[in-house]
Coordinates of C-alpha atoms in Angstrom, one line a residue:
X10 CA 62.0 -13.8 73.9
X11 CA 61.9 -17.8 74.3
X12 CA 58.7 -19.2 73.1
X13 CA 57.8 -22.4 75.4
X14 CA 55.8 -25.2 73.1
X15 CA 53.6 -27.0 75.6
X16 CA 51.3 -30.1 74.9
X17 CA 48.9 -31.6 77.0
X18 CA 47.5 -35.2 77.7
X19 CA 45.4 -37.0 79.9
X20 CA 47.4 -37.7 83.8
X21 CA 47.5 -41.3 83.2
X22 CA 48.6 -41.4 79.4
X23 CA 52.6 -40.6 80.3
X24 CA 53.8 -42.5 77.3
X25 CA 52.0 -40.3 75.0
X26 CA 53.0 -37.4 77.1
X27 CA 56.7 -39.2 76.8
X28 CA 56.5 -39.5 72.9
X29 CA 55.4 -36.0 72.3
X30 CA 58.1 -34.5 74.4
X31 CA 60.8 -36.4 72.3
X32 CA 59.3 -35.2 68.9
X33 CA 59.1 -31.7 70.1
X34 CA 62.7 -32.1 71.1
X35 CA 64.2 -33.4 68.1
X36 CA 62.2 -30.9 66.0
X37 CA 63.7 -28.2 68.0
X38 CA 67.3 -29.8 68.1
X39 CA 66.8 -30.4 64.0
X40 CA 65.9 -26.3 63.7
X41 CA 62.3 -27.7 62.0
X42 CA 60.5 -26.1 64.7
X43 CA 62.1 -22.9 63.7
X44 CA 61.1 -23.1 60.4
X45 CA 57.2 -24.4 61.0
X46 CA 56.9 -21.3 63.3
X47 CA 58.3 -18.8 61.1
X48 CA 56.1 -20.6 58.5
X49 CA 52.9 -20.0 60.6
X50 CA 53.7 -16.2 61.8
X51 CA 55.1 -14.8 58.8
X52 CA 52.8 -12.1 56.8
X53 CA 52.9 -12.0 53.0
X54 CA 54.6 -9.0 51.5
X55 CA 50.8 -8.4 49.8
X56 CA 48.1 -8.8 51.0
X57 CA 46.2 -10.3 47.9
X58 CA 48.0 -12.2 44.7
X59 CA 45.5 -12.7 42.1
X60 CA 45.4 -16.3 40.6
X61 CA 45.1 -16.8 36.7
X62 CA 41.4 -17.6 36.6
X63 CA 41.0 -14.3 38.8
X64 CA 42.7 -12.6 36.5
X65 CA 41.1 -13.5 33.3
X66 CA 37.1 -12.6 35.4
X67 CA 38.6 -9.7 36.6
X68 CA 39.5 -8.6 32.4
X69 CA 36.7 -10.0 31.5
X70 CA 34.3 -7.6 33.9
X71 CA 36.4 -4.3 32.9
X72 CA 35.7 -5.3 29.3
X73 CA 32.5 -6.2 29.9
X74 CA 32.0 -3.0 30.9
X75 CA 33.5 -0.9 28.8
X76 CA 31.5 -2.8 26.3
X77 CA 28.0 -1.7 28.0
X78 CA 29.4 2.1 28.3
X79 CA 30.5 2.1 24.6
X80 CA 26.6 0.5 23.2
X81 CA 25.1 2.9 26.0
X82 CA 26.7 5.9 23.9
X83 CA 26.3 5.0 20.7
X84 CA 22.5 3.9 21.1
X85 CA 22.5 7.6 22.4
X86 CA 23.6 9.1 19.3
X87 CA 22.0 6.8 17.1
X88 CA 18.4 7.9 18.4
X89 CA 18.9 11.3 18.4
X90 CA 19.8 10.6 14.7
X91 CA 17.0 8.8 14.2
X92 CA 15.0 11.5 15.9
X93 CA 16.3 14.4 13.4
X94 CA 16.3 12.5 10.5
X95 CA 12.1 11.2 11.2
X96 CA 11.8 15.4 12.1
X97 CA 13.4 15.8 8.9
X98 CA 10.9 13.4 7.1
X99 CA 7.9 14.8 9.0
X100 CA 8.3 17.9 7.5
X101 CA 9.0 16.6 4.0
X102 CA 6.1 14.6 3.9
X103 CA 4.5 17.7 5.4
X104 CA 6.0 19.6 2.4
X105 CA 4.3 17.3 -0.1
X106 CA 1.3 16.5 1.1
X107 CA 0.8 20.8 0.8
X108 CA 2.4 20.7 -2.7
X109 CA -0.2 18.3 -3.9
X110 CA -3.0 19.9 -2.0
X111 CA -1.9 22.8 -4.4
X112 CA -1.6 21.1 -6.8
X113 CA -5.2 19.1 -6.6
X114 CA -6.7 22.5 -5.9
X115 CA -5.0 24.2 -9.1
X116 CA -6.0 21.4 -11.2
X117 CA -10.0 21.4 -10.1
X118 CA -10.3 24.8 -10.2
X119 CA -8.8 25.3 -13.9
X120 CA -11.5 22.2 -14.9
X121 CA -14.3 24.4 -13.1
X122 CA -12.5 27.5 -15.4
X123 CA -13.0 25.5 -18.1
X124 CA -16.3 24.0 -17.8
X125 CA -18.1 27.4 -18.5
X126 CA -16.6 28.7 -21.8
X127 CA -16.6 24.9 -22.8
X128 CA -20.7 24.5 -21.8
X129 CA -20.6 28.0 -24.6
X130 CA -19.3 25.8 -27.2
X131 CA -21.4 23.0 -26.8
X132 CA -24.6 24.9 -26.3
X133 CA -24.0 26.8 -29.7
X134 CA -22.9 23.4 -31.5
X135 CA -26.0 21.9 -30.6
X136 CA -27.8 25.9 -32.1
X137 CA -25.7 25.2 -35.4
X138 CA -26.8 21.9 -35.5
X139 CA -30.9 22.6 -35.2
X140 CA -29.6 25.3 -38.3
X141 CA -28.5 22.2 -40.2
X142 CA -31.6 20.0 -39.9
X143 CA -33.6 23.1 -41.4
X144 CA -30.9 23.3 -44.3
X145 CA -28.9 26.3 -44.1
X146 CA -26.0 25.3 -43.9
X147 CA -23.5 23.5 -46.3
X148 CA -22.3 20.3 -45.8
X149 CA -18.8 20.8 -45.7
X150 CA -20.1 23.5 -42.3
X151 CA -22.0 20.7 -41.0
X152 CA -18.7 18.6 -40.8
X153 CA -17.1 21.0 -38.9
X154 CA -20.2 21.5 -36.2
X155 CA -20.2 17.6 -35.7
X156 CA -16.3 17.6 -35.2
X157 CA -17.2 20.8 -32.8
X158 CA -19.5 18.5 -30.9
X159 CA -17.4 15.7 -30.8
X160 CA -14.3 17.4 -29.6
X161 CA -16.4 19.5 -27.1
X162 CA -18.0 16.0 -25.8
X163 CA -14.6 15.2 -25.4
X164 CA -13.3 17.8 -23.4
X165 CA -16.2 17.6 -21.4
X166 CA -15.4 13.5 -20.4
X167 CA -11.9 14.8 -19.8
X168 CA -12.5 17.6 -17.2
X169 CA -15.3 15.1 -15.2
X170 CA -12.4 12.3 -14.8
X171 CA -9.7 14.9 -14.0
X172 CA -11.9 16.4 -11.2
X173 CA -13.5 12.8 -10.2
X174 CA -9.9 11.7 -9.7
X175 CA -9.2 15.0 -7.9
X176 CA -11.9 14.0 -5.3
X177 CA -10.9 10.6 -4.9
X178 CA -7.3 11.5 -4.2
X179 CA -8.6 13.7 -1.8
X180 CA -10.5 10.9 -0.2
X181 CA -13.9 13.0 -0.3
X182 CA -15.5 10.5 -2.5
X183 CA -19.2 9.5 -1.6
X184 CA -20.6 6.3 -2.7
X185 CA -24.6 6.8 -3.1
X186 CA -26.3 3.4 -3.2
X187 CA -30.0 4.2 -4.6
X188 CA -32.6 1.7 -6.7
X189 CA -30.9 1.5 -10.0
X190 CA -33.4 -0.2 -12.9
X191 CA -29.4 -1.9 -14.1
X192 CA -30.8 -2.8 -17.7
X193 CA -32.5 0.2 -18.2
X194 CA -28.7 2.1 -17.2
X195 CA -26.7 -0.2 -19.0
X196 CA -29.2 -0.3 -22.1
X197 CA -29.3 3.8 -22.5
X198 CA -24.9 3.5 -22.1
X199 CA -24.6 1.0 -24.9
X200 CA -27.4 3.5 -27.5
X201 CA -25.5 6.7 -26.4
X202 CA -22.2 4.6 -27.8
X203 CA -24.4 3.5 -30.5
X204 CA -24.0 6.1 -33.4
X205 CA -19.9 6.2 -32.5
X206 CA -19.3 2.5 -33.1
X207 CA -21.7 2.6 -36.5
X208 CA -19.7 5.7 -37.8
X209 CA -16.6 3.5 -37.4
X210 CA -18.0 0.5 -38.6
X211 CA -17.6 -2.2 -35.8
X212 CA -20.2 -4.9 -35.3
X213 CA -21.7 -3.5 -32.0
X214 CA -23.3 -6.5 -29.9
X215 CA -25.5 -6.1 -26.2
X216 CA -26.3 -9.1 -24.3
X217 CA -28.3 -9.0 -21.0
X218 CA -28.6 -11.9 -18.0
X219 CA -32.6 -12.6 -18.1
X220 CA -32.1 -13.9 -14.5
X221 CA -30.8 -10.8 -13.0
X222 CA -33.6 -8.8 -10.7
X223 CA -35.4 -5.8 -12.0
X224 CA -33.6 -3.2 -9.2
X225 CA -30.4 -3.5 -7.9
X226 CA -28.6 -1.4 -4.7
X227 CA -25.8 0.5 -6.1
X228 CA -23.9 3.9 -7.5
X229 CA -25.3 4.4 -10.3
X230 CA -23.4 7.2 -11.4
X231 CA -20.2 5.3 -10.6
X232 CA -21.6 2.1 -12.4
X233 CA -22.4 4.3 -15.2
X234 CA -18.5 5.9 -15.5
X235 CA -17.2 2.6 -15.4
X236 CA -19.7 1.1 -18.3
X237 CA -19.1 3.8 -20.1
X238 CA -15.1 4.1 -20.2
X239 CA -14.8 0.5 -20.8
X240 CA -16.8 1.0 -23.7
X241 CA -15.3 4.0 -25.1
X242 CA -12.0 2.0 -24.4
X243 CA -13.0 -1.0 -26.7
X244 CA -14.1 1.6 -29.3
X245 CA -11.5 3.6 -30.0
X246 CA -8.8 1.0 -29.6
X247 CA -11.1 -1.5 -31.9
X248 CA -10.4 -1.3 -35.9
X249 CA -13.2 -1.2 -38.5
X250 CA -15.1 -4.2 -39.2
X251 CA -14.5 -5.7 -35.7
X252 CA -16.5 -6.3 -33.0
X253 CA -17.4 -4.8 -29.4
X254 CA -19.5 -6.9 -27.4
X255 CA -21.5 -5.4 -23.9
X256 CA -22.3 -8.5 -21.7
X257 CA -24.4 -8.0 -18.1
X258 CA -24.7 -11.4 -16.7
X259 CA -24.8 -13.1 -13.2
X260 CA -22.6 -14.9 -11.2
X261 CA -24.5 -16.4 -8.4
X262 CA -24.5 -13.5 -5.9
X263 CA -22.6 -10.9 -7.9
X264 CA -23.1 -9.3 -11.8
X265 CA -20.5 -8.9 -14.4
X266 CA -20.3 -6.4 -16.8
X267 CA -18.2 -7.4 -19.8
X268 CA -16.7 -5.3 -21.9
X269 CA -14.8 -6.8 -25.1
X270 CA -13.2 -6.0 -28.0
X271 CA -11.2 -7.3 -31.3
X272 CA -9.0 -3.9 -31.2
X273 CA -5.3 -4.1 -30.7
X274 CA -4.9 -5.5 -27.4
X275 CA -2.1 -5.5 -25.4
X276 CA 1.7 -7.0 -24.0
X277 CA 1.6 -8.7 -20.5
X278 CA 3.5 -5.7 -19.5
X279 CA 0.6 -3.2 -19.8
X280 CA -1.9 -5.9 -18.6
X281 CA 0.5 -6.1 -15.2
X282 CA 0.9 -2.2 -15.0
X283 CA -3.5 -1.7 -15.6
X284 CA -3.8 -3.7 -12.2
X285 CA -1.2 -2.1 -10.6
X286 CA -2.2 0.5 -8.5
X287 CA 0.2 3.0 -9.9
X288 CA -1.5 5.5 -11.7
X289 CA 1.5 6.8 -13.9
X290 CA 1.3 2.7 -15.0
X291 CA -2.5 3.3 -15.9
X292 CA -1.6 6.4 -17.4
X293 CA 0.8 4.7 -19.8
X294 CA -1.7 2.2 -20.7
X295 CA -4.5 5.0 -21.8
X296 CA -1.9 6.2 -23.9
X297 CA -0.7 3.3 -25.8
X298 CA -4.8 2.6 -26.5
X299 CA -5.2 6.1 -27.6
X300 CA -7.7 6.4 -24.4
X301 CA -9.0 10.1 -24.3
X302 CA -8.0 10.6 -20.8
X303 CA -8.6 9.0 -17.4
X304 CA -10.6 6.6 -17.9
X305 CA -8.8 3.6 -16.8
X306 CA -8.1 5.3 -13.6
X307 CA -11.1 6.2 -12.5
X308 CA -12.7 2.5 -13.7
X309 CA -10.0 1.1 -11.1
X310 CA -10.6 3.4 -8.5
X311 CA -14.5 3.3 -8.8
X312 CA -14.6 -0.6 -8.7
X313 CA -11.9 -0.6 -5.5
X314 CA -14.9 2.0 -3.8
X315 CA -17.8 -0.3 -5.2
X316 CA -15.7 -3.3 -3.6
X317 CA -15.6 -5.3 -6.7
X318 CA -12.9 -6.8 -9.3
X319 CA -11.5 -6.0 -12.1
X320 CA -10.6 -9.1 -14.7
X321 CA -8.5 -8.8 -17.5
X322 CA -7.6 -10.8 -20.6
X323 CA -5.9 -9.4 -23.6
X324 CA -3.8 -10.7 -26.2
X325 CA -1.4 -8.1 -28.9
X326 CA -3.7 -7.9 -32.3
X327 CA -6.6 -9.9 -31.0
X328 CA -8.3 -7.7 -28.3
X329 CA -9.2 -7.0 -24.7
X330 CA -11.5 -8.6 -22.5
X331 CA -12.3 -6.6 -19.3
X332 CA -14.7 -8.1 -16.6
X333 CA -16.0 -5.9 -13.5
X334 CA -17.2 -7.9 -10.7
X335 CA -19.6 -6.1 -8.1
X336 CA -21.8 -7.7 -5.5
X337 CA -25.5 -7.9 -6.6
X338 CA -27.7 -6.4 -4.5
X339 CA -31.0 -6.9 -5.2
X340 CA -33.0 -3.9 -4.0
X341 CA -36.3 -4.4 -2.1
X342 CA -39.6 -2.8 -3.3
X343 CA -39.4 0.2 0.2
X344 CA -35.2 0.6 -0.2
X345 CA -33.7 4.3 1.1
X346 CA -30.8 6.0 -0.6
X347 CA -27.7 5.2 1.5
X348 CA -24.6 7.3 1.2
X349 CA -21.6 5.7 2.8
X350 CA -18.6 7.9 3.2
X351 CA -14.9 6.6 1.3

């Protein structure tokens, strides 16, 4: 079918009309008109050819993808490991927090066990002992009553620490804050330590802050355990002919109570492992000062729930030097007992 190539132009522009006409004709005569036309009416054998940069987005996207599917799945999995392996360590923690309920149970029941037949042996030390003021018995019996008495006094100190500790691990310590006389408590420990230090032969020294007030707000059975382990420490670690000093003193608004000693003292290892709060640490240190049982511990423990600090100074063959910090509270002359609850 012929295909008629019109142009058109203003009536009174005929030699633009004129010069059209001719180029039309020689395009046609030269077959370029051919070619222009089947240029412009041809369709493409597809109907979309990707370019490079296409290419490379379109990759890019797919990968992208996958990518997102792959970190989708795999943050799947990894939280419902994570969510049987925290099931898992629920119920071991579960597991030992029973075990050691048990065990904390066990433990304060055989001390309550042994409280009673040991309260027999003291009661009839303390008979033999009126026996040997009146002279019936021999000397060589009266040894073996005091070493009845001591060991007995012993045993009781032991099974109070084990089952104070037994309370504070169960967090059901109370801290009763009552009018304490502080020199009057700190003078009676240092005479009840009195005889113990003469019979070993240490120079036994008490020194007392004049400026400290009369009463003071605190636990006074708690401030008497920790007096009273110190100095049993310095004791029994402290050779004959040495000293053991007892200092109370003020530090504007707290008191110390120093305890020191010229006993054997101790490496920096054991000085680092006392203020750690490891209690297998503290129990190593108790053993390589020969301390009769938990004393340490429950010092520690008793100043953390008194809110005070625990100094320590000590140097292999020349002695220890503990200082207890606590906040002084002076009491007021209409004060009521206050428990507050660990």
């Amino acid at each position: 079918m012929p295909i008629l190539y019109r142009m058109a132009v203003k009536k009174d522009n005929l030699d633009l009309l004129r010069k059209i006409n001719e180029a039309i004709d020689k395009l046609k005569s030269s077959g370029e008109l051919e070619k222009i036309k089947s240029k412009w009416t041809q369709h493409p054998s597809h109907p979309f050819e990707m370019t490079g940069l296409v290419k490379y987005f379109f990759y890019t996207l797919i990968l992208f993808l996958i990518a997102i599917l792959v970190l989708f799945l795999w943050t799947r999995l990894l939280k419902r490991e994570v969510k049987k392996k925290s099931a898992n360590l629920r119920q071991t923690v579960q597991e030992a927090e029973e075990a050691n309920e048990a065990k904390s149970r066990y433990i304060v029941m055989a001390a309550h066990e042994l409280r009673s037949p040991l309260e027999t042996i003291q009661v009839s030390s303390r008979a033999l002992a009126k026996i040997e003021e009146q002279g019936q018995i021999s000397s060589d019996i009266s040894e073996l009553i005091k070493t009845i008495d001591i060991s007995s006094d012993q045993l009781s100190e032991t099974l109070n620490g084990i089952l104070d500790h037994s309370r504070i691990e169960a967090g059901k310590t109370l801290v009763e804050e009552t009018k304490v006389d502080l020199k009057l408590l700190t003078n009676n420990i240092f005479e009840v330590n009195r005889n113990e230090a003469i019979e070993k032969g240490l120079l036994y020294n008490f020194s007392y802050d004049i400026t400290l007030p009369d009463f003071i707000v605190i636990d006074s059975r708690k401030l008497k355990q920790i007096v009273q382990n110190l100095i049993r420490n310095a004791i029994q670690s402290t050779p004959s002919g040495k000293s053991v000093w007892l200092r109370i003193k003020r530090v504007e608004q707290t008191f110390i109570v120093e305890v020191a000693d010229e006993g054997v003292g101790m490496e920096e290892v054991y000085k680092t492992r006392i203020l750690d709060d490891s209690e297998q640490n503290l129990a190593d240190i108790t053993n390589q000062r020969d301390n009769p049982g938990l004393g340490l511990i429950i010092v520690k423990e008793y100043v953390k729930l008194l809110g005070g600090i625990i100094h320590l100074k000590s140097q292999p063959g020349k002695g220890t030097r503990f200082k207890v910090q606590l906040q002084l509270n002076e009491a007021g002359s209409h004060h009521n007992v206050n428990f507050v609850e660990n």
